[in-house]
PDB file of C-alpha atoms in Angstrom:
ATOM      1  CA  UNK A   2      16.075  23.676 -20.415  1.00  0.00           C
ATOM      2  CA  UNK A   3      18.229  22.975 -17.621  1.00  0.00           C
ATOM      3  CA  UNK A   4      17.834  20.178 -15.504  1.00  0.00           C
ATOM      4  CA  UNK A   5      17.686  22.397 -11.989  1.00  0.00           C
ATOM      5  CA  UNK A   6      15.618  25.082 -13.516  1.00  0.00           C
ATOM      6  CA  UNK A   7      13.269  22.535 -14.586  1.00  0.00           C
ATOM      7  CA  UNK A   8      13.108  21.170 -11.102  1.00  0.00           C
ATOM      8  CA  UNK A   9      12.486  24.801  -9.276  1.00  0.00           C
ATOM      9  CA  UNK A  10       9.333  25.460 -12.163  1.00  0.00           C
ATOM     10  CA  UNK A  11       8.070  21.530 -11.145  1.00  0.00           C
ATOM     11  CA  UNK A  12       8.296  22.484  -7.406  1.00  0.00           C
ATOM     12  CA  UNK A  13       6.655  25.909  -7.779  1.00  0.00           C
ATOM     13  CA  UNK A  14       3.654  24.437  -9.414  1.00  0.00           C
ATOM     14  CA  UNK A  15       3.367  21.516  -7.565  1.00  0.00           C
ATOM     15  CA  UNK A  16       0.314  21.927  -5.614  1.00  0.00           C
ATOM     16  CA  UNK A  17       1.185  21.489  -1.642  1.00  0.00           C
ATOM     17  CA  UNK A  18      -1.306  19.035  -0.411  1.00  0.00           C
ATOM     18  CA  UNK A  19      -1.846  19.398   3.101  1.00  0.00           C
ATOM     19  CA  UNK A  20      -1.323  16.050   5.104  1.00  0.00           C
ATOM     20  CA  UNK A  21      -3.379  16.250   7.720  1.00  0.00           C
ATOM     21  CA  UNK A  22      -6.481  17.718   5.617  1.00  0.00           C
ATOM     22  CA  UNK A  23      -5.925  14.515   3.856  1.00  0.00           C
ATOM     23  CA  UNK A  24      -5.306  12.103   6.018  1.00  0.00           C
ATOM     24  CA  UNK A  25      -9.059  13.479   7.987  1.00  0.00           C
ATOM     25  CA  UNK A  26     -10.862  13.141   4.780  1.00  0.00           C
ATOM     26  CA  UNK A  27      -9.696   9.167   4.171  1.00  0.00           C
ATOM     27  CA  UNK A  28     -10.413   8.934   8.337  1.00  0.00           C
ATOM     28  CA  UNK A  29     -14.065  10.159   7.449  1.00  0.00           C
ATOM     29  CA  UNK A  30     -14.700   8.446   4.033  1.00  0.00           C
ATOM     30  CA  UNK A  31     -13.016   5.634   4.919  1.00  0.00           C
ATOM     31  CA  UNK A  32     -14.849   5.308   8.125  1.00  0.00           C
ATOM     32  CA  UNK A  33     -18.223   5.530   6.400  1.00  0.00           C
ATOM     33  CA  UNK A  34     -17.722   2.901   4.117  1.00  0.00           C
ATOM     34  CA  UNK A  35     -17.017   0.173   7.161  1.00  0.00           C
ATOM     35  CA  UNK A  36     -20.451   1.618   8.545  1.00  0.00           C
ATOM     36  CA  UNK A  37     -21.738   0.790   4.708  1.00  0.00           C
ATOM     37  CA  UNK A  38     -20.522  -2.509   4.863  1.00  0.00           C
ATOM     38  CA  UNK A  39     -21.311  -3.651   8.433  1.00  0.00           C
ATOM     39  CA  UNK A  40     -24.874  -1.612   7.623  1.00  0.00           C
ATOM     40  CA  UNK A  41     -25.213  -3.768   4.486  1.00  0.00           C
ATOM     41  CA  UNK A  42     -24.381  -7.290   6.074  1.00  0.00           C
ATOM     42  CA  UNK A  43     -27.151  -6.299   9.428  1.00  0.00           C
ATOM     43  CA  UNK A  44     -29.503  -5.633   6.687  1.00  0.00           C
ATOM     44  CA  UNK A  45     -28.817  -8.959   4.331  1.00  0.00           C
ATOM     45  CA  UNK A  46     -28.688 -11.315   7.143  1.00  0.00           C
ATOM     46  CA  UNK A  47     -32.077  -9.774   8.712  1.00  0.00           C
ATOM     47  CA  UNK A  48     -34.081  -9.074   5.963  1.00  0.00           C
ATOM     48  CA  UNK A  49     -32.472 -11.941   3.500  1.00  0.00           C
ATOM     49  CA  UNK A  50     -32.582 -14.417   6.290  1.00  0.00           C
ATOM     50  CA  UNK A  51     -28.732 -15.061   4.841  1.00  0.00           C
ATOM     51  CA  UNK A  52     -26.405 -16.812   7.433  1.00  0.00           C
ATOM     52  CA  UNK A  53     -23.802 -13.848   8.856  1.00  0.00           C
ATOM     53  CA  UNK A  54     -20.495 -15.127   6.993  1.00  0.00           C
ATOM     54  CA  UNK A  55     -22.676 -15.255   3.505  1.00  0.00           C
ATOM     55  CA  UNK A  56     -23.730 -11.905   4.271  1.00  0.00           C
ATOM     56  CA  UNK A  57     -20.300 -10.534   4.593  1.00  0.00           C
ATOM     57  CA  UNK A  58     -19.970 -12.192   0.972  1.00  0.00           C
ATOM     58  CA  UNK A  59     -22.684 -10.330  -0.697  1.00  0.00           C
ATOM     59  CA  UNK A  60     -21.897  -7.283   0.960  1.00  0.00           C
ATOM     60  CA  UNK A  61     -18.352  -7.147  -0.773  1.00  0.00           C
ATOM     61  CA  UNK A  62     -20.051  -8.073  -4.181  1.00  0.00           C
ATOM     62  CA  UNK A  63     -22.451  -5.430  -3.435  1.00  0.00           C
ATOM     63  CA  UNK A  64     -19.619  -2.328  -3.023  1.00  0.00           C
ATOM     64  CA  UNK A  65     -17.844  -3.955  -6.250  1.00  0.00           C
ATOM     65  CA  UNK A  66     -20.957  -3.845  -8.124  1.00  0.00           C
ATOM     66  CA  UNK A  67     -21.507   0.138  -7.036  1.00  0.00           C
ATOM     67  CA  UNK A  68     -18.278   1.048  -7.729  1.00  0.00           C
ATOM     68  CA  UNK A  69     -18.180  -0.752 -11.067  1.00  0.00           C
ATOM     69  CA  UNK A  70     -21.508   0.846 -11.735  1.00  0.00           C
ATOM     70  CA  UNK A  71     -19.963   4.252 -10.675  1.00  0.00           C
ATOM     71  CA  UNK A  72     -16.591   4.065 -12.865  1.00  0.00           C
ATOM     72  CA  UNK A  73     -18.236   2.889 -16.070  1.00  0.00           C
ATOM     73  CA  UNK A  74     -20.722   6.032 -15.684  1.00  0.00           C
ATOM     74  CA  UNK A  75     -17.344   8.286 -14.900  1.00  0.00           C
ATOM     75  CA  UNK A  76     -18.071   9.688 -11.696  1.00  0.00           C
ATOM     76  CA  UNK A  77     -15.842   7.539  -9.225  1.00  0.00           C
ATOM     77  CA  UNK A  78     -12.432   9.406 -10.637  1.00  0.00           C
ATOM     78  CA  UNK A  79     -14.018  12.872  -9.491  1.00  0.00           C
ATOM     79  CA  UNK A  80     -14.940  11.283  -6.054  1.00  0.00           C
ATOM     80  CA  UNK A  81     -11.600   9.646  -5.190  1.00  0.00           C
ATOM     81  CA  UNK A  82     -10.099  12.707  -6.520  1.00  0.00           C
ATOM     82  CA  UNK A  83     -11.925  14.193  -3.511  1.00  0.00           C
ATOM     83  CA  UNK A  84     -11.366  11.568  -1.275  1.00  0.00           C
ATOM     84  CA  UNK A  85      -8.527   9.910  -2.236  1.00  0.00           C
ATOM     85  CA  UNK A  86      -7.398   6.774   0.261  1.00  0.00           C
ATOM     86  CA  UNK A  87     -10.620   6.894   1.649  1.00  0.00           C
ATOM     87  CA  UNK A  88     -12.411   5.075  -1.195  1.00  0.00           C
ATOM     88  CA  UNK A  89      -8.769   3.314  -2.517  1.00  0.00           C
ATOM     89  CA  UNK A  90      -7.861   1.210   0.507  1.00  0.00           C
ATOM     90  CA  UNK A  91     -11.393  -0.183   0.892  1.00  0.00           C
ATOM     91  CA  UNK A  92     -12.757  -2.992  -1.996  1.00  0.00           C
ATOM     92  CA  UNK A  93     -14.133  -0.646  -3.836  1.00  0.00           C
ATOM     93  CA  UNK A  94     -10.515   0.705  -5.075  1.00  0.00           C
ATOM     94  CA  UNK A  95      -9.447  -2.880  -6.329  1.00  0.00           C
ATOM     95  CA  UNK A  96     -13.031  -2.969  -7.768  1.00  0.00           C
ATOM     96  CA  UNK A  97     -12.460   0.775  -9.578  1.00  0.00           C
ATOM     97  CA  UNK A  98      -8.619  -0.612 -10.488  1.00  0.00           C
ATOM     98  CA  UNK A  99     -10.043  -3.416 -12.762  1.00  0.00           C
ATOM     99  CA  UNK A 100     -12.834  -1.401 -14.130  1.00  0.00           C
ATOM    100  CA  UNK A 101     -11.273   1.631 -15.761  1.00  0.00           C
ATOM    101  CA  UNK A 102      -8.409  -1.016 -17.289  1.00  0.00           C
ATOM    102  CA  UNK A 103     -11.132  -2.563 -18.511  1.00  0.00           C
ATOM    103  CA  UNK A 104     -13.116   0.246 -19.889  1.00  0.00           C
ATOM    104  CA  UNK A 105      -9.607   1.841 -21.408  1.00  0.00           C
ATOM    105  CA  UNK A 106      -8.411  -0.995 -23.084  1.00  0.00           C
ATOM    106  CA  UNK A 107     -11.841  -2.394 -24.535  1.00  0.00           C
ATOM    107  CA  UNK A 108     -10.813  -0.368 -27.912  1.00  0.00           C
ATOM    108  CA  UNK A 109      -7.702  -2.603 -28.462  1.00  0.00           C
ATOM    109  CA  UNK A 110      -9.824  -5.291 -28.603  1.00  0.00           C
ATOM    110  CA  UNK A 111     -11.118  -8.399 -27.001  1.00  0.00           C
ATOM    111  CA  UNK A 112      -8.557 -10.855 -26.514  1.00  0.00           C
ATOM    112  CA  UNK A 113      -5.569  -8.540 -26.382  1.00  0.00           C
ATOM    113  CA  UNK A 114      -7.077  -5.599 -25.022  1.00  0.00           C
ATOM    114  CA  UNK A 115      -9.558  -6.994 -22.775  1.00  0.00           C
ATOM    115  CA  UNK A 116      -8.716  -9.728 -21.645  1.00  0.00           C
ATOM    116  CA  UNK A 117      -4.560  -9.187 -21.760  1.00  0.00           C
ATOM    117  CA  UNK A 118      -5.143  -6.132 -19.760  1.00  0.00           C
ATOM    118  CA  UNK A 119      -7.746  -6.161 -17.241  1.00  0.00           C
ATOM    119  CA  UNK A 120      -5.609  -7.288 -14.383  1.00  0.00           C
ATOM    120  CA  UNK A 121      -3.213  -4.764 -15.195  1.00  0.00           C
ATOM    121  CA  UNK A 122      -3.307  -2.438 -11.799  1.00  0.00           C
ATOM    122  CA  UNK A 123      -5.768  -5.133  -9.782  1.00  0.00           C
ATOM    123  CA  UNK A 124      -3.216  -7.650 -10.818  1.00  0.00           C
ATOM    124  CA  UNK A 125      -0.366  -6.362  -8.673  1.00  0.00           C
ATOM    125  CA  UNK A 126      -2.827  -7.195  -5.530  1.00  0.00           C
ATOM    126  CA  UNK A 127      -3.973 -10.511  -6.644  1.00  0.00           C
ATOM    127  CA  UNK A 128      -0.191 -11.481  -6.935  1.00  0.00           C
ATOM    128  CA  UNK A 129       1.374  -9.895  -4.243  1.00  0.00           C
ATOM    129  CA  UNK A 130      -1.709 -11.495  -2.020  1.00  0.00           C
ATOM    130  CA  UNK A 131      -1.527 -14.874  -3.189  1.00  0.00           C
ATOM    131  CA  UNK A 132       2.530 -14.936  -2.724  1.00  0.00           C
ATOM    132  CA  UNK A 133       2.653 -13.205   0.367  1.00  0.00           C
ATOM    133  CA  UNK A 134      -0.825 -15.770   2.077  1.00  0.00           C
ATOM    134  CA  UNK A 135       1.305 -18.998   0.172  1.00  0.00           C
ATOM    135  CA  UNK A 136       4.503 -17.928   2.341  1.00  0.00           C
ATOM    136  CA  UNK A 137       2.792 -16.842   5.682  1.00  0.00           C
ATOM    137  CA  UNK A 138       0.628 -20.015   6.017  1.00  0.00           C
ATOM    138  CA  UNK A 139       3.776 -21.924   5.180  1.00  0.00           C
ATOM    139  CA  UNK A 140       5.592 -20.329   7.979  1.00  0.00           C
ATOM    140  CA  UNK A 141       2.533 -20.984  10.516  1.00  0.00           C
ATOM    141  CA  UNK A 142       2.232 -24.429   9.239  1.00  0.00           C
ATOM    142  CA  UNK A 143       5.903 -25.063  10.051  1.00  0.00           C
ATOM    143  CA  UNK A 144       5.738 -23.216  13.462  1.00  0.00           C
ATOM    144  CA  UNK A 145       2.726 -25.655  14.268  1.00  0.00           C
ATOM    145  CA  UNK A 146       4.659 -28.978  13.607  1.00  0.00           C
ATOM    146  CA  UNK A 147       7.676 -27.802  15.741  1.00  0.00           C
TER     147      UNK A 147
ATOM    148  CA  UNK B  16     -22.008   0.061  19.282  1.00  0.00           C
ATOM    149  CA  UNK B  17     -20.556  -2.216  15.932  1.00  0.00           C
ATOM    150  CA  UNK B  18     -21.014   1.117  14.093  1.00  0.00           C
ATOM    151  CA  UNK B  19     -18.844   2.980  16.086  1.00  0.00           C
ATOM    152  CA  UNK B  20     -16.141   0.576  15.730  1.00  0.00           C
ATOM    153  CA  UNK B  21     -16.695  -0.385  12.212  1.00  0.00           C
ATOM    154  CA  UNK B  22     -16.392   3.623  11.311  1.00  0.00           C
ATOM    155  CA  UNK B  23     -12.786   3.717  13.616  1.00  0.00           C
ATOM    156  CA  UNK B  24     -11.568   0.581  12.283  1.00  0.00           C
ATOM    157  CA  UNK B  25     -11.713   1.536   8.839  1.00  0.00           C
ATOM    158  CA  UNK B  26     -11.130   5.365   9.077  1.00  0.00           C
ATOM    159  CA  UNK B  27      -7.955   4.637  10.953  1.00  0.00           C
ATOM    160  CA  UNK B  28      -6.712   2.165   8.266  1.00  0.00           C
ATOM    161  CA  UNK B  29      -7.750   4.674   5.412  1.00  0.00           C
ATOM    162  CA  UNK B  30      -6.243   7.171   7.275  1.00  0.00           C
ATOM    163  CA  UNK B  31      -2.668   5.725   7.627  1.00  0.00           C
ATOM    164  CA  UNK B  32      -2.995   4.698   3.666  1.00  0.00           C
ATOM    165  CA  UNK B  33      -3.272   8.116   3.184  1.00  0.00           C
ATOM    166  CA  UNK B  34      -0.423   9.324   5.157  1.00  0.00           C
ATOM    167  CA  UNK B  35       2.082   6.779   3.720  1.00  0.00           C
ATOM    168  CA  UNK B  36       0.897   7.955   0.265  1.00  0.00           C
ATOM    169  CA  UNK B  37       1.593  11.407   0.976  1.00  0.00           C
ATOM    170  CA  UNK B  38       4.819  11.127   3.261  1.00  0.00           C
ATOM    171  CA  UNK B  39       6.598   8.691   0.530  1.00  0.00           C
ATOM    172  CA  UNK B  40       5.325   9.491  -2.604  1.00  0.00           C
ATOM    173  CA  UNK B  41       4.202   6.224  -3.660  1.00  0.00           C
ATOM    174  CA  UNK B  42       1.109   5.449  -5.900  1.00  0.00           C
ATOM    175  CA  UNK B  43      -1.791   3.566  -4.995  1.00  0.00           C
ATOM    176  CA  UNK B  44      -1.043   0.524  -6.558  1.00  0.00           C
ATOM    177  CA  UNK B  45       1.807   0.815  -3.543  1.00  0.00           C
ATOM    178  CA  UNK B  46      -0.565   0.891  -1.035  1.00  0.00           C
ATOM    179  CA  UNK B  47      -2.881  -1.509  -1.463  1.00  0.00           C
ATOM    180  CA  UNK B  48      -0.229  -3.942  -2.081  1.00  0.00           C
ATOM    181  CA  UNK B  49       1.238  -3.295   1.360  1.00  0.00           C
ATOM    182  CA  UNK B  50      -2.109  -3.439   2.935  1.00  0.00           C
ATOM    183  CA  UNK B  51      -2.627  -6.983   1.240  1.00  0.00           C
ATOM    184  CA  UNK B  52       0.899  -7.938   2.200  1.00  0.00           C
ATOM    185  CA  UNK B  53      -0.366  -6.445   6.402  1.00  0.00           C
ATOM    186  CA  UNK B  54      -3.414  -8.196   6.813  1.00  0.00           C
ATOM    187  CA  UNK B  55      -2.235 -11.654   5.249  1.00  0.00           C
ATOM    188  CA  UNK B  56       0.466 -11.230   7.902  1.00  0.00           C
ATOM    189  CA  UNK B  57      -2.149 -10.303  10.896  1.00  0.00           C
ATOM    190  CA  UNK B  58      -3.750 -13.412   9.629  1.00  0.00           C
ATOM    191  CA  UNK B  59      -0.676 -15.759  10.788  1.00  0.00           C
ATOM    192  CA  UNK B  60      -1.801 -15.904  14.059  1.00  0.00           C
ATOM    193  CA  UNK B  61      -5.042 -14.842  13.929  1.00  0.00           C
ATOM    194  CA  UNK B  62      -4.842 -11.342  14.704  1.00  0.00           C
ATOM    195  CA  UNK B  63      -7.017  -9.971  12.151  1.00  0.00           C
ATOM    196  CA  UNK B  64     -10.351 -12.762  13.539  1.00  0.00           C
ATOM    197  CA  UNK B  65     -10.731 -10.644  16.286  1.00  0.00           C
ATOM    198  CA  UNK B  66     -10.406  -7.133  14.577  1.00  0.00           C
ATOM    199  CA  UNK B  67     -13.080  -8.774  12.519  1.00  0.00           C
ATOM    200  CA  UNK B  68     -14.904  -9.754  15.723  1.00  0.00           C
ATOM    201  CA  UNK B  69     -14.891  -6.031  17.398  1.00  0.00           C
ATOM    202  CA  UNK B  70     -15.523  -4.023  14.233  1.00  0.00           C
ATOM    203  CA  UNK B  71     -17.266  -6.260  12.108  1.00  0.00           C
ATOM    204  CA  UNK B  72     -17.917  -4.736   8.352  1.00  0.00           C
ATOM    205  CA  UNK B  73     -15.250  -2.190   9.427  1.00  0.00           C
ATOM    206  CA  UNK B  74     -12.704  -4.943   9.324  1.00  0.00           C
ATOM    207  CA  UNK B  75     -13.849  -6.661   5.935  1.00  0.00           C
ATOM    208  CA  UNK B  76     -14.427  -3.730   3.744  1.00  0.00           C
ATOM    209  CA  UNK B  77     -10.493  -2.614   3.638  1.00  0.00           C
ATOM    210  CA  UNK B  78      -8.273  -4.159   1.472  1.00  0.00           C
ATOM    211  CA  UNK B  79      -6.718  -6.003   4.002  1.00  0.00           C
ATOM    212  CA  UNK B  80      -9.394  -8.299   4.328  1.00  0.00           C
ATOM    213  CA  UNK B  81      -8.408  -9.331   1.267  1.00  0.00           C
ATOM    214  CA  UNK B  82      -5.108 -10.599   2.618  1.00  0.00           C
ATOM    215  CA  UNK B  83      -6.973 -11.957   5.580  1.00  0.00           C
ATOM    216  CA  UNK B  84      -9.528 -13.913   3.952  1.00  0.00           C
ATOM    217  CA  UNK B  85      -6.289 -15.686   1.049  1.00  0.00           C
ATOM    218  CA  UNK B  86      -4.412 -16.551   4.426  1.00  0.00           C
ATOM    219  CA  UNK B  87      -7.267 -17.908   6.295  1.00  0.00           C
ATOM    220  CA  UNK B  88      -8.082 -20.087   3.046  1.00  0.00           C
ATOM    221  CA  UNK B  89      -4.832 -21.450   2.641  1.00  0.00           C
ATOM    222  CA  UNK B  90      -4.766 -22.473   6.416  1.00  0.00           C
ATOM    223  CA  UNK B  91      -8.054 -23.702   6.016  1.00  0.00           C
ATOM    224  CA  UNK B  92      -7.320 -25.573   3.614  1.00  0.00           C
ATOM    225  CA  UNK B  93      -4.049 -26.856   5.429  1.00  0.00           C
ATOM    226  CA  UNK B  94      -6.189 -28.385   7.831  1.00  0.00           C
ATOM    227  CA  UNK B  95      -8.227 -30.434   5.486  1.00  0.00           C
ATOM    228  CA  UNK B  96      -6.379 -31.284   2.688  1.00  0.00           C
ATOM    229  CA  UNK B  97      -2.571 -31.335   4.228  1.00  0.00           C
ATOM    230  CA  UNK B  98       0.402 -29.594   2.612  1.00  0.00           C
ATOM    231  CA  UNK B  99      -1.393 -29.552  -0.983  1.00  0.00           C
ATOM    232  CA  UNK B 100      -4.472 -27.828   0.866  1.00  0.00           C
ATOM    233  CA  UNK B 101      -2.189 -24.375   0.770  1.00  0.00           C
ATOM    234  CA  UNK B 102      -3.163 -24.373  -2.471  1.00  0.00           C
ATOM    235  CA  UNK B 103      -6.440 -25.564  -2.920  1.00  0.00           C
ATOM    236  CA  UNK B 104      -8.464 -23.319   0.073  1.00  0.00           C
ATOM    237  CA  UNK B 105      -5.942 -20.312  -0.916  1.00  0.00           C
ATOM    238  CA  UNK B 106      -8.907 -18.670  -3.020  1.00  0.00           C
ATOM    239  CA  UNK B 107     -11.775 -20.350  -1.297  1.00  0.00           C
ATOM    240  CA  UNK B 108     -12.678 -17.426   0.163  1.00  0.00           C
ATOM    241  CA  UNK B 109     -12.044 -14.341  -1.608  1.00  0.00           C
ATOM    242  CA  UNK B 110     -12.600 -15.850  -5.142  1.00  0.00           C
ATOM    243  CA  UNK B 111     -16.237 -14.092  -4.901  1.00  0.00           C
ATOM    244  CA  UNK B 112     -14.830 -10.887  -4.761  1.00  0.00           C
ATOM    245  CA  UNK B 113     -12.406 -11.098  -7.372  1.00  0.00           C
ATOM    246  CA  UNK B 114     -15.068 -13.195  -9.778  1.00  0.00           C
ATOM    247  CA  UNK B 115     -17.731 -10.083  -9.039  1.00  0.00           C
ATOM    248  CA  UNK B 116     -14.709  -7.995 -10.017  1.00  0.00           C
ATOM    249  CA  UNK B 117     -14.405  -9.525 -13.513  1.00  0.00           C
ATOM    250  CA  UNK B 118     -17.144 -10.359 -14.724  1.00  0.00           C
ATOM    251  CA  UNK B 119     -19.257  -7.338 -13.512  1.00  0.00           C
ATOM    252  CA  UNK B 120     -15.819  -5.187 -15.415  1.00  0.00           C
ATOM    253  CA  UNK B 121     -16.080  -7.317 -18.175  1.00  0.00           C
ATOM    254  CA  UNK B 122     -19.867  -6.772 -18.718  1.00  0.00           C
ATOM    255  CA  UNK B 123     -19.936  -3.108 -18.079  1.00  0.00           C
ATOM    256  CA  UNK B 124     -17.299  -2.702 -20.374  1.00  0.00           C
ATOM    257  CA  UNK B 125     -19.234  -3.600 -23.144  1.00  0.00           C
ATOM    258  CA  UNK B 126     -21.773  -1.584 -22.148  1.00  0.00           C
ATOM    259  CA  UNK B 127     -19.980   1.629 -21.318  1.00  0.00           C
ATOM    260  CA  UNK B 128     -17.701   3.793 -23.302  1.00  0.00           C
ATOM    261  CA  UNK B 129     -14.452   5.037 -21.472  1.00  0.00           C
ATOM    262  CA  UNK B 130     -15.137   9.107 -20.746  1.00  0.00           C
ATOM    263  CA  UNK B 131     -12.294  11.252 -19.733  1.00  0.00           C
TER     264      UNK B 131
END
C-alpha cells in the first residue's frame, strides 16, 4: 500500500482524544491521590504515633504496595486507561512501570528475565533522576563556595 | 485546609502531564522523566520545601518528589560528608521507595501470572 494512503486510513481511525476532557480527568484523579497521601501520612503519624517525615515514608510504600497489588491482579491497566496521567505522574505509575516488567518477563526466567529486565521502563527514571540530582547539587554546591 | 491544597497541588501537576502527553505525542516514560528532571531542579534552591510545606502529601505523592527527595540527599549529604557526600546521601532518601518497588515486584511476580 502506499505510503500516503496508509497515512489518511491511520488518521481516520485514530481516535481524537479530546484534550481538555483529559487533562480534567488527570486534574481530578490526580488531585485525589495527593488527598490519599496527605490522608494516609495524618492518619500514620496520629494513630501510629510515627514522627511526620517517617510517615511521609510509609505512605509512599503504602501507594507502591496498592498499586503493585493492583497490577499483579490486572486491574490497574483498565484504570489508567481511564485515567491516564492522573495515576502515571504520581508514585504509583513508577510503582505500576516496574511491576508489569516484572510480571511480563518472569517467563524468560529468573536471572535474565527477571532480574535483567525489571528496571526496564522504571529504569529510565532512576537514571535520568540520579544524573540530573548528581549535576544540580553540583551546580548549587559550586554557587555556594563562590 | 492541607486537603484543599494537597488535591490542587497534585491535580495541577497531573494535569499539565497530561497535556504535554497529548500536545507532543510523547509516551509516559517521557513524562515522568521530565517531571524527575523538574522537581530535582526546584530542589536547587529549595523551591520544592515549601510546595511541600503548603500542600503537604500533595507535593510528595507526584513523581517529582522523587527528584526532590535524590537532590535534597545529595545536598544533604554535601553538608556532612563534603564533595564525596554527593554520592553517598544521593539515595538516602528515596531508596525506600524504590526498595518497596522491587522487592514488593519481585515477590508478586512469583505469585501472579501476567493476564492480558
Amino acid at each position: 500500500m502506499e505510503k500516503k494512503k496508509y497515512k489518511e486510513i491511520v488518521d481516520k481511525h485514530t481516535p481524537k482524544e479530546n484534550i481538555l476532557v483529559n487533562a480534567l480527568t488527570a486534574f481530578t484523579i490526580g488531585g485525589i491521590m495527593g488527598i490519599i497521601g496527605q490522608g494516609l501520612i495524618e492518619f500514620y503519624s496520629y494513630f501510629l504515633t510515627i514522627p511526620e517525615k517517617e510517615a511521609s515514608v510509609c505512605m509512599i510504600v503504602t501507594l507502591i504496595f496498592i498499586s503493585c497489588l493492583l497490577t499483579s491482579l490486572g486491574f490497574f491497566d483498565k484504570i489508567v486507561n481511564f485515567c491516564k496521567c492522573g495515576l502515571i505522574i504520581p508514585i504509583t505509575g513508577f510503582a505500576h512501570a516496574t511491576m508489569s516488567a516484572a510480571l511480563e518477563y518472569r517467563k524468560e526466567g529468573f536471572v535474565t528475565g527477571l532480574g535483567a529486565n525489571m528496571l526496564k521502563l522504571s529504569g529510565a527514571v532512576i537514571i535520568f533522576g540520579v544524573v540530573s540530582a548528581w549535576t544540580f547539587s553540583l551546580i548549587r554546591m559550586l554557587l555556594g563556595v563562590i | 485546609m492541607i486537603y484543599l491544597h494537597a488535591f490542587i497541588f497534585a491535580g495541577i501537576i497531573c494535569a499539565l502531564g497530561q497535556i504535554i502527553l497529548d500536545k507532543f505525542k510523547l509516551t509516559p516514560g517521557h513524562i515522568t522523566v521530565l517531571f524527575v528532571i523538574i522537581g530535582a531542579f526546584l530542589d536547587v534552591f529549595s523551591i520544592y520545601d515549601k510546595f511541600v510545606a503548603w500542600a503537604g502529601g500533595g507535593a510528595l505523592v507526584p513523581i517529582t518528589s522523587f527528584g526532590h527527595m535524590l537532590t535534597h540527599g545529595a545536598i544533604a549529604g554535601y553538608e556532612d560528608n563534603g564533595f564525596m557526600g554527593l554520592l553517598i546521601g544521593t539515595f538516602d532518601l528515596t531508596s525506600a521507595g524504590i526498595c518497596a518497588a522491587i522487592i514488593f515486584s519481585f515477590y508478586l511476580s512469583l505469585i501472579f501470572k501476567p493476564r492480558d
